mmCIF file of N, CA and C and ligand atoms in Angstrom:
data_model
loop_
_atom_site.group_PDB
_atom_site.id
_atom_site.type_symbol
_atom_site.label_atom_id
_atom_site.label_comp_id
_atom_site.label_asym_id
_atom_site.label_seq_id
_atom_site.Cartn_x
_atom_site.Cartn_y
_atom_site.Cartn_z
ATOM 1 N N MET A 879 153.272 126.188 139.163
ATOM 2 C CA MET A 879 151.972 126.844 138.547
ATOM 3 C C MET A 879 150.905 125.859 138.656
ATOM 4 N N LYS A 880 149.207 126.800 138.601
ATOM 5 C CA LYS A 880 147.994 126.823 139.094
ATOM 6 C C LYS A 880 148.224 125.775 138.180
ATOM 7 N N PRO A 881 147.654 124.241 138.434
ATOM 8 C CA PRO A 881 146.943 123.898 137.290
ATOM 9 C C PRO A 881 146.174 123.971 136.491
ATOM 10 N N GLN A 882 145.780 123.554 135.096
ATOM 11 C CA GLN A 882 144.995 124.092 133.718
ATOM 12 C C GLN A 882 143.831 123.070 134.405
ATOM 13 N N LYS A 883 143.051 123.966 133.805
ATOM 14 C CA LYS A 883 141.403 124.071 134.099
ATOM 15 C C LYS A 883 141.246 122.366 133.027
ATOM 16 N N GLY A 884 140.933 121.844 132.799
ATOM 17 C CA GLY A 884 140.188 120.420 132.249
ATOM 18 C C GLY A 884 139.366 121.157 130.589
ATOM 19 N N LEU A 885 139.255 120.679 129.635
ATOM 20 C CA LEU A 885 138.795 122.024 128.904
ATOM 21 C C LEU A 885 136.957 120.899 128.332
ATOM 22 N N THR A 886 136.489 120.397 127.741
ATOM 23 C CA THR A 886 135.120 119.636 127.020
ATOM 24 C C THR A 886 135.509 119.649 126.121
ATOM 25 N N VAL A 887 135.476 118.659 125.033
ATOM 26 C CA VAL A 887 135.096 118.643 123.588
ATOM 27 C C VAL A 887 133.645 117.601 123.650
ATOM 28 N N VAL A 888 133.104 118.215 122.926
ATOM 29 C CA VAL A 888 131.992 117.345 122.723
ATOM 30 C C VAL A 888 131.487 116.992 121.421
ATOM 31 N N PHE A 889 131.307 115.784 121.023
ATOM 32 C CA PHE A 889 131.772 115.498 119.686
ATOM 33 C C PHE A 889 129.536 115.012 119.339
ATOM 34 N N GLN A 890 129.850 115.399 118.361
ATOM 35 C CA GLN A 890 128.249 114.815 117.345
ATOM 36 C C GLN A 890 127.895 114.911 116.008
ATOM 37 N N PRO A 891 127.210 114.339 116.172
ATOM 38 C CA PRO A 891 126.182 113.490 116.663
ATOM 39 C C PRO A 891 127.048 112.294 117.587
ATOM 40 N N GLY A 892 126.056 112.315 118.655
ATOM 41 C CA GLY A 892 126.256 111.471 120.100
ATOM 42 C C GLY A 892 126.325 111.824 121.024
ATOM 43 N N GLY A 893 126.630 113.057 120.850
ATOM 44 C CA GLY A 893 127.123 113.845 122.181
ATOM 45 C C GLY A 893 128.059 113.149 123.763
ATOM 46 N N ARG A 894 128.976 112.211 122.624
ATOM 47 C CA ARG A 894 130.465 112.002 123.750
ATOM 48 C C ARG A 894 131.525 112.756 123.568
ATOM 49 N N LYS A 895 131.939 112.770 125.563
ATOM 50 C CA LYS A 895 132.605 113.433 125.749
ATOM 51 C C LYS A 895 133.785 113.649 125.855
ATOM 52 N N ALA A 896 135.188 114.291 125.876
ATOM 53 C CA ALA A 896 136.679 114.162 126.289
ATOM 54 C C ALA A 896 136.512 115.351 127.088
ATOM 55 N N VAL A 897 136.673 115.659 128.145
ATOM 56 C CA VAL A 897 137.538 116.264 128.992
ATOM 57 C C VAL A 897 139.834 116.470 129.214
ATOM 58 N N VAL A 898 140.030 117.235 128.170
ATOM 59 C CA VAL A 898 141.296 117.168 127.675
ATOM 60 C C VAL A 898 142.127 118.553 128.555
ATOM 61 N N ASN A 899 143.166 118.862 127.913
ATOM 62 C CA ASN A 899 144.419 119.986 128.573
ATOM 63 C C ASN A 899 144.140 120.882 126.935
ATOM 64 N N HIS A 900 144.550 122.051 126.951
ATOM 65 C CA HIS A 900 144.879 122.831 126.406
ATOM 66 C C HIS A 900 145.929 121.801 125.322
ATOM 67 N N GLY A 901 145.543 122.516 123.891
ATOM 68 C CA GLY A 901 146.292 122.595 123.047
ATOM 69 C C GLY A 901 146.843 121.108 122.245
ATOM 70 N N VAL A 902 145.741 120.202 123.560
ATOM 71 C CA VAL A 902 145.267 119.165 122.578
ATOM 72 C C VAL A 902 144.874 119.064 121.675
ATOM 73 N N SER A 903 145.348 118.310 120.404
ATOM 74 C CA SER A 903 144.505 118.097 119.122
ATOM 75 C C SER A 903 143.393 118.013 118.910
ATOM 76 N N LEU A 904 142.588 117.823 118.293
ATOM 77 C CA LEU A 904 140.844 117.259 118.504
ATOM 78 C C LEU A 904 140.509 115.825 117.857
ATOM 79 N N LEU A 905 141.676 115.379 116.722
ATOM 80 C CA LEU A 905 142.024 114.298 117.227
ATOM 81 C C LEU A 905 141.698 113.420 118.378
ATOM 82 N N GLU A 906 143.169 113.912 118.547
ATOM 83 C CA GLU A 906 143.484 113.181 119.863
ATOM 84 C C GLU A 906 141.677 113.083 120.976
ATOM 85 N N ALA A 907 141.653 114.488 121.564
ATOM 86 C CA ALA A 907 140.259 114.945 121.898
ATOM 87 C C ALA A 907 139.842 112.909 121.144
ATOM 88 N N ALA A 908 139.115 113.218 119.561
ATOM 89 C CA ALA A 908 138.306 112.144 119.927
ATOM 90 C C ALA A 908 138.822 110.853 119.748
ATOM 91 N N ARG A 909 139.904 110.378 120.415
ATOM 92 C CA ARG A 909 140.256 109.126 120.594
ATOM 93 C C ARG A 909 139.646 109.102 122.209
ATOM 94 N N LYS A 910 139.917 110.008 122.719
ATOM 95 C CA LYS A 910 139.834 109.861 124.388
ATOM 96 C C LYS A 910 138.469 109.606 124.560
ATOM 97 N N ALA A 911 137.055 110.555 123.646
ATOM 98 C CA ALA A 911 135.805 110.350 123.789
ATOM 99 C C ALA A 911 136.225 108.468 123.127
ATOM 100 N N GLY A 912 136.732 108.178 122.240
ATOM 101 C CA GLY A 912 135.448 106.813 122.095
ATOM 102 C C GLY A 912 134.907 107.880 120.175
ATOM 103 N N VAL A 913 134.950 108.026 119.908
ATOM 104 C CA VAL A 913 134.406 108.644 119.247
ATOM 105 C C VAL A 913 135.881 108.104 117.588
ATOM 106 N N ALA A 914 135.244 107.978 116.656
ATOM 107 C CA ALA A 914 136.306 106.920 115.367
ATOM 108 C C ALA A 914 136.911 108.108 114.144
ATOM 109 N N ILE A 915 137.641 109.211 113.973
ATOM 110 C CA ILE A 915 137.426 109.671 113.093
ATOM 111 C C ILE A 915 139.072 109.306 112.212
ATOM 112 N N THR A 916 138.108 108.897 110.858
ATOM 113 C CA THR A 916 138.992 108.482 109.823
ATOM 114 C C THR A 916 140.206 109.171 109.148
ATOM 115 N N THR A 917 141.814 108.203 109.924
ATOM 116 C CA THR A 917 142.848 108.780 110.001
ATOM 117 C C THR A 917 143.353 108.244 108.238
ATOM 118 N N ARG A 918 144.320 107.844 108.330
ATOM 119 C CA ARG A 918 145.217 107.147 106.938
ATOM 120 C C ARG A 918 146.698 107.830 107.385
ATOM 121 N N CYS A 919 147.499 109.575 107.824
ATOM 122 C CA CYS A 919 148.763 109.327 107.460
ATOM 123 C C CYS A 919 149.110 109.941 108.947
ATOM 124 N N GLY A 920 148.057 109.552 109.557
ATOM 125 C CA GLY A 920 148.499 110.075 111.070
ATOM 126 C C GLY A 920 148.234 110.227 111.621
ATOM 127 N N GLY A 921 147.665 111.673 111.277
ATOM 128 C CA GLY A 921 147.487 113.356 111.726
ATOM 129 C C GLY A 921 148.886 113.627 111.596
ATOM 130 N N LYS A 922 149.430 113.832 110.666
ATOM 131 C CA LYS A 922 149.794 114.490 109.627
ATOM 132 C C LYS A 922 149.478 115.473 108.503
ATOM 133 N N ALA A 923 148.658 116.018 108.745
ATOM 134 C CA ALA A 923 147.429 116.536 107.552
ATOM 135 C C ALA A 923 148.495 116.083 106.346
ATOM 136 N N GLY A 924 148.019 114.945 106.020
ATOM 137 C CA GLY A 924 148.390 114.338 104.803
ATOM 138 C C GLY A 924 147.428 113.663 104.109
ATOM 139 N N CYS A 925 146.106 113.092 104.273
ATOM 140 C CA CYS A 925 145.230 112.629 104.003
ATOM 141 C C CYS A 925 144.097 113.507 104.206
ATOM 142 N N LEU A 926 144.000 114.533 104.820
ATOM 143 C CA LEU A 926 142.159 115.355 104.652
ATOM 144 C C LEU A 926 141.230 114.139 104.910
ATOM 145 N N MET A 927 141.562 113.137 105.780
ATOM 146 C CA MET A 927 139.828 112.162 105.886
ATOM 147 C C MET A 927 139.806 112.784 107.610
ATOM 148 N N CYS A 928 140.190 113.661 108.080
ATOM 149 C CA CYS A 928 140.081 114.264 109.345
ATOM 150 C C CYS A 928 139.254 114.815 109.364
ATOM 151 N N LYS A 929 138.545 115.401 108.570
ATOM 152 C CA LYS A 929 137.624 116.273 108.185
ATOM 153 C C LYS A 929 136.745 116.667 109.922
ATOM 154 N N VAL A 930 136.951 117.690 110.287
ATOM 155 C CA VAL A 930 135.871 117.960 110.416
ATOM 156 C C VAL A 930 134.763 119.720 110.596
ATOM 157 N N THR A 931 133.397 119.812 111.499
ATOM 158 C CA THR A 931 133.180 120.750 111.459
ATOM 159 C C THR A 931 132.997 121.167 112.519
ATOM 160 N N ILE A 932 133.061 123.054 112.240
ATOM 161 C CA ILE A 932 133.301 123.657 114.420
ATOM 162 C C ILE A 932 132.009 124.707 114.052
ATOM 163 N N ALA A 933 130.740 124.594 114.821
ATOM 164 C CA ALA A 933 130.325 125.816 113.899
ATOM 165 C C ALA A 933 130.641 127.071 114.516
ATOM 166 N N LYS A 934 129.852 128.117 113.749
ATOM 167 C CA LYS A 934 130.448 129.757 114.007
ATOM 168 C C LYS A 934 130.930 130.275 115.214
ATOM 169 N N ASP A 935 129.513 129.961 116.091
ATOM 170 C CA ASP A 935 129.508 130.686 117.689
ATOM 171 C C ASP A 935 130.670 129.423 118.454
ATOM 172 N N GLU A 936 131.426 128.641 118.116
ATOM 173 C CA GLU A 936 132.383 127.693 118.365
ATOM 174 C C GLU A 936 133.390 127.787 118.166
ATOM 175 N N THR A 937 133.907 128.766 116.616
ATOM 176 C CA THR A 937 135.244 128.974 116.806
ATOM 177 C C THR A 937 136.591 129.487 118.088
ATOM 178 N N ALA A 938 135.788 129.666 119.052
ATOM 179 C CA ALA A 938 137.265 130.026 119.772
ATOM 180 C C ALA A 938 137.467 128.796 120.586
ATOM 181 N N GLY A 939 137.019 127.866 120.046
ATOM 182 C CA GLY A 939 136.855 126.724 121.374
ATOM 183 C C GLY A 939 137.918 125.850 120.636
ATOM 184 N N VAL A 940 138.903 126.070 119.526
ATOM 185 C CA VAL A 940 139.453 125.534 118.774
ATOM 186 C C VAL A 940 140.545 126.592 118.335
ATOM 187 N N ARG A 941 141.968 126.339 118.828
ATOM 188 C CA ARG A 941 143.041 127.931 117.770
ATOM 189 C C ARG A 941 142.766 127.636 115.894
ATOM 190 N N PRO A 942 143.115 128.778 116.475
ATOM 191 C CA PRO A 942 142.375 129.620 114.999
ATOM 192 C C PRO A 942 144.027 128.315 113.991
ATOM 193 N N PRO A 943 143.744 128.150 112.412
ATOM 194 C CA PRO A 943 144.201 127.679 111.411
ATOM 195 C C PRO A 943 145.495 127.965 111.559
ATOM 196 N N GLY A 944 146.819 127.073 111.178
ATOM 197 C CA GLY A 944 147.932 127.397 110.786
ATOM 198 C C GLY A 944 148.175 127.636 109.611
ATOM 199 N N ASP A 945 149.431 127.625 109.293
ATOM 200 C CA ASP A 945 149.942 127.306 107.663
ATOM 201 C C ASP A 945 149.408 126.470 106.612
ATOM 202 N N ILE A 946 149.146 125.369 107.556
ATOM 203 C CA ILE A 946 148.992 124.294 106.505
ATOM 204 C C ILE A 946 147.760 123.635 106.671
ATOM 205 N N GLU A 947 146.752 124.196 107.669
ATOM 206 C CA GLU A 947 145.320 123.819 107.746
ATOM 207 C C GLU A 947 145.211 124.930 106.708
ATOM 208 N N ARG A 948 145.372 125.537 106.827
ATOM 209 C CA ARG A 948 145.245 127.051 104.835
ATOM 210 C C ARG A 948 145.356 126.444 103.685
ATOM 211 N N ARG A 949 146.525 126.225 104.258
ATOM 212 C CA ARG A 949 146.483 125.858 102.258
ATOM 213 C C ARG A 949 146.160 124.333 102.036
ATOM 214 N N LYS A 950 145.754 123.253 102.992
ATOM 215 C CA LYS A 950 145.302 122.275 102.766
ATOM 216 C C LYS A 950 143.841 122.592 102.826
ATOM 217 N N LEU A 951 142.846 123.307 103.500
ATOM 218 C CA LEU A 951 141.667 123.089 103.363
ATOM 219 C C LEU A 951 141.086 124.348 102.240
ATOM 220 N N GLY A 952 141.929 125.004 102.178
ATOM 221 C CA GLY A 952 141.142 126.112 101.841
ATOM 222 C C GLY A 952 139.482 127.637 101.850
ATOM 223 N N SER A 953 138.517 127.677 100.913
ATOM 224 C CA SER A 953 137.910 127.793 101.665
ATOM 225 C C SER A 953 137.032 127.138 102.155
ATOM 226 N N ALA A 954 137.363 125.810 102.337
ATOM 227 C CA ALA A 954 136.414 125.013 103.499
ATOM 228 C C ALA A 954 136.236 125.896 105.096
ATOM 229 N N LEU A 955 137.527 126.756 104.934
ATOM 230 C CA LEU A 955 137.944 127.070 106.371
ATOM 231 C C LEU A 955 136.697 127.816 107.102
ATOM 232 N N GLU A 956 136.761 128.418 106.146
ATOM 233 C CA GLU A 956 134.689 129.653 105.556
ATOM 234 C C GLU A 956 133.740 129.040 106.524
ATOM 235 N N GLN A 957 133.391 127.421 105.984
ATOM 236 C CA GLN A 957 132.106 126.520 106.449
ATOM 237 C C GLN A 957 132.596 126.383 107.397
ATOM 238 N N GLY A 958 133.696 126.141 108.465
ATOM 239 C CA GLY A 958 134.489 125.777 109.589
ATOM 240 C C GLY A 958 135.014 124.041 109.910
ATOM 241 N N VAL A 959 135.234 124.185 108.975
ATOM 242 C CA VAL A 959 135.805 123.069 108.240
ATOM 243 C C VAL A 959 136.962 122.743 109.209
ATOM 244 N N ARG A 960 137.672 122.153 109.559
ATOM 245 C CA ARG A 960 138.899 121.743 110.860
ATOM 246 C C ARG A 960 139.619 120.354 110.211
ATOM 247 N N LEU A 961 140.903 120.589 110.317
ATOM 248 C CA LEU A 961 141.555 118.920 110.206
ATOM 249 C C LEU A 961 141.644 118.769 111.323
ATOM 250 N N ALA A 962 141.141 117.788 111.976
ATOM 251 C CA ALA A 962 141.678 117.332 113.298
ATOM 252 C C ALA A 962 142.466 117.351 113.808
ATOM 253 N N CYS A 963 143.356 117.088 113.272
ATOM 254 C CA CYS A 963 144.914 116.586 113.775
ATOM 255 C C CYS A 963 145.478 117.533 113.351
ATOM 256 N N GLN A 964 145.213 118.435 113.275
ATOM 257 C CA GLN A 964 145.857 120.191 112.991
ATOM 258 C C GLN A 964 145.066 121.152 114.400
ATOM 259 N N ALA A 965 144.090 120.918 114.639
ATOM 260 C CA ALA A 965 143.371 121.982 115.284
ATOM 261 C C ALA A 965 143.266 121.264 116.560
ATOM 262 N N ALA A 966 143.856 122.370 117.446
ATOM 263 C CA ALA A 966 143.817 122.465 118.805
ATOM 264 C C ALA A 966 142.648 123.236 119.756
ATOM 265 N N VAL A 967 142.846 122.263 120.331
ATOM 266 C CA VAL A 967 141.706 122.914 121.670
ATOM 267 C C VAL A 967 141.913 124.157 122.585
ATOM 268 N N TRP A 968 141.047 124.933 122.477
ATOM 269 C CA TRP A 968 141.411 126.302 122.837
ATOM 270 C C TRP A 968 140.741 126.408 124.099
ATOM 271 N N ASN A 969 139.386 125.944 124.384
ATOM 272 C CA ASN A 969 138.307 126.336 124.916
ATOM 273 C C ASN A 969 137.375 125.350 124.940
ATOM 274 N N ASP A 970 136.444 125.246 125.536
ATOM 275 C CA ASP A 970 135.225 124.009 125.850
ATOM 276 C C ASP A 970 135.140 123.721 123.836
ATOM 277 N N VAL A 971 133.866 123.512 123.781
ATOM 278 C CA VAL A 971 134.169 122.647 122.313
ATOM 279 C C VAL A 971 133.236 121.628 121.953
ATOM 280 N N THR A 972 131.790 121.831 121.057
ATOM 281 C CA THR A 972 131.266 120.832 120.016
ATOM 282 C C THR A 972 131.975 120.774 119.174
ATOM 283 N N VAL A 973 132.082 119.711 118.519
ATOM 284 C CA VAL A 973 132.979 119.450 117.588
ATOM 285 C C VAL A 973 131.361 118.534 115.939
ATOM 286 N N GLN A 974 131.074 118.620 115.052
ATOM 287 C CA GLN A 974 130.730 117.652 114.295
ATOM 288 C C GLN A 974 131.372 116.676 112.937
ATOM 289 N N VAL A 975 131.293 115.380 113.462
ATOM 290 C CA VAL A 975 132.088 114.350 113.228
ATOM 291 C C VAL A 975 130.962 113.955 111.926
ATOM 292 N N PRO A 976 131.655 113.900 110.893
ATOM 293 C CA PRO A 976 130.498 113.729 109.844
ATOM 294 C C PRO A 976 130.471 111.892 109.495
ATOM 295 N N GLU A 977 129.883 111.519 109.434
ATOM 296 C CA GLU A 977 129.490 110.029 109.360
ATOM 297 C C GLU A 977 129.961 109.606 108.436
ATOM 298 N N ASP A 978 130.474 108.220 108.803
ATOM 299 C CA ASP A 978 131.534 107.521 107.749
ATOM 300 C C ASP A 978 131.301 107.530 106.543
ATOM 301 N N PRO A 979 131.281 106.814 105.452
ATOM 302 C CA PRO A 979 131.046 106.837 104.324
ATOM 303 C C PRO A 979 130.034 105.024 104.272
ATOM 304 N N LEU A 980 130.871 104.391 104.127
ATOM 305 C CA LEU A 980 130.305 103.331 104.272
ATOM 306 C C LEU A 980 129.274 102.622 105.584
ATOM 307 N N LYS A 981 129.340 103.831 106.836
ATOM 308 C CA LYS A 981 127.972 103.052 107.567
ATOM 309 C C LYS A 981 126.840 104.079 107.387
ATOM 310 N N ALA A 982 126.861 105.058 106.308
ATOM 311 C CA ALA A 982 126.430 105.901 105.470
ATOM 312 C C ALA A 982 125.640 105.630 105.225
ATOM 313 N N ALA A 983 126.070 105.204 103.819
ATOM 314 C CA ALA A 983 125.561 103.838 102.510
ATOM 315 C C ALA A 983 124.458 102.633 103.501
ATOM 316 N N VAL A 984 124.812 101.873 104.455
ATOM 317 C CA VAL A 984 124.510 100.627 105.285
ATOM 318 C C VAL A 984 123.001 101.379 105.942
ATOM 319 N N ARG A 985 123.144 102.715 106.458
ATOM 320 C CA ARG A 985 121.898 103.306 107.448
ATOM 321 C C ARG A 985 121.293 103.891 106.865
ATOM 322 N N ARG A 986 121.442 104.285 105.057
ATOM 323 C CA ARG A 986 120.520 104.241 104.141
ATOM 324 C C ARG A 986 119.142 103.535 103.527
ATOM 325 N N LYS A 987 120.674 102.115 103.236
ATOM 326 C CA LYS A 987 120.099 101.154 103.082
ATOM 327 C C LYS A 987 119.016 100.421 104.148
ATOM 328 N N LEU A 988 118.858 100.083 104.326
ATOM 329 C CA LEU A 988 118.324 100.397 105.963
ATOM 330 C C LEU A 988 116.790 101.453 106.399
ATOM 331 N N GLU A 989 116.496 102.160 106.309
ATOM 332 C CA GLU A 989 115.822 103.007 106.098
ATOM 333 C C GLU A 989 114.776 103.019 104.817
ATOM 334 N N ALA A 990 115.695 102.991 103.710
ATOM 335 C CA ALA A 990 115.115 102.560 102.462
ATOM 336 C C ALA A 990 113.903 100.959 103.125
ATOM 337 N N ALA A 991 114.436 99.557 103.317
ATOM 338 C CA ALA A 991 114.154 98.815 103.056
ATOM 339 C C ALA A 991 112.699 99.332 104.269
ATOM 340 N N ARG A 992 113.788 99.793 105.737
ATOM 341 C CA ARG A 992 111.981 100.055 106.845
ATOM 342 C C ARG A 992 110.761 100.474 105.750
ATOM 343 N N ARG A 993 110.543 101.664 104.923
ATOM 344 C CA ARG A 993 110.393 102.500 105.441
ATOM 345 C C ARG A 993 109.275 101.670 103.071
ATOM 346 N N GLY A 994 109.725 100.128 103.134
ATOM 347 C CA GLY A 994 109.370 99.395 101.739
ATOM 348 C C GLY A 994 109.868 99.880 100.804
ATOM 349 N N GLU A 995 110.681 100.228 100.654
ATOM 350 C CA GLU A 995 111.455 101.421 98.900
ATOM 351 C C GLU A 995 111.831 100.533 98.564
ATOM 352 N N ASP A 996 112.871 99.522 99.171
ATOM 353 C CA ASP A 996 113.399 98.590 98.574
ATOM 354 C C ASP A 996 113.424 97.560 98.724
ATOM 355 N N ASP A 997 112.836 96.759 99.004
ATOM 356 C CA ASP A 997 112.710 95.293 99.490
ATOM 357 C C ASP A 997 114.568 94.330 99.285
ATOM 358 N N LYS A 998 114.731 94.487 98.540
ATOM 359 C CA LYS A 998 116.502 93.669 98.784
ATOM 360 C C LYS A 998 117.522 94.744 99.585
ATOM 361 N N LEU A 999 117.893 94.031 99.920
ATOM 362 C CA LEU A 999 118.545 94.685 101.118
ATOM 363 C C LEU A 999 119.778 95.386 100.120
ATOM 364 N N TRP A 1000 120.679 94.383 99.581
ATOM 365 C CA TRP A 1000 122.297 94.258 98.707
ATOM 366 C C TRP A 1000 121.506 93.923 97.687
HETATM 367 S S1 FES B 720 145.159 113.201 110.139
HETATM 368 FE FE1 FES B 720 144.999 112.787 108.612
HETATM 369 S S2 FES B 720 145.291 115.046 107.476
HETATM 370 FE FE2 FES B 720 144.666 115.145 108.939
#
């Protein structure tokens, strides 16, 4: 059997990459790349915390959603939202990972303080 070519998954923002085998979940690829994706259910499609976005021109990079993902995500699938624990790498793909809400709050506060709009940090 011919060895399978590694597939490259790029995580944005940041551009971290992982080379993985066909069929590996985006969550596993993220862990390999050192990208933190929050989970509570351990990858069982129960918590919906692992949502990522795949651009429309990148959808061939992941396996089409199965019944569980369709039921859990509904119309969000049309915006390219996928569950990292369920979406399997099918080709080279770029994935958008949402910013952690706590980090986003800290970043906004620091940016406001730098602009002089907020003189108290907390
Ligand atoms: S890890 Fe919980 S839904 Fe994906």
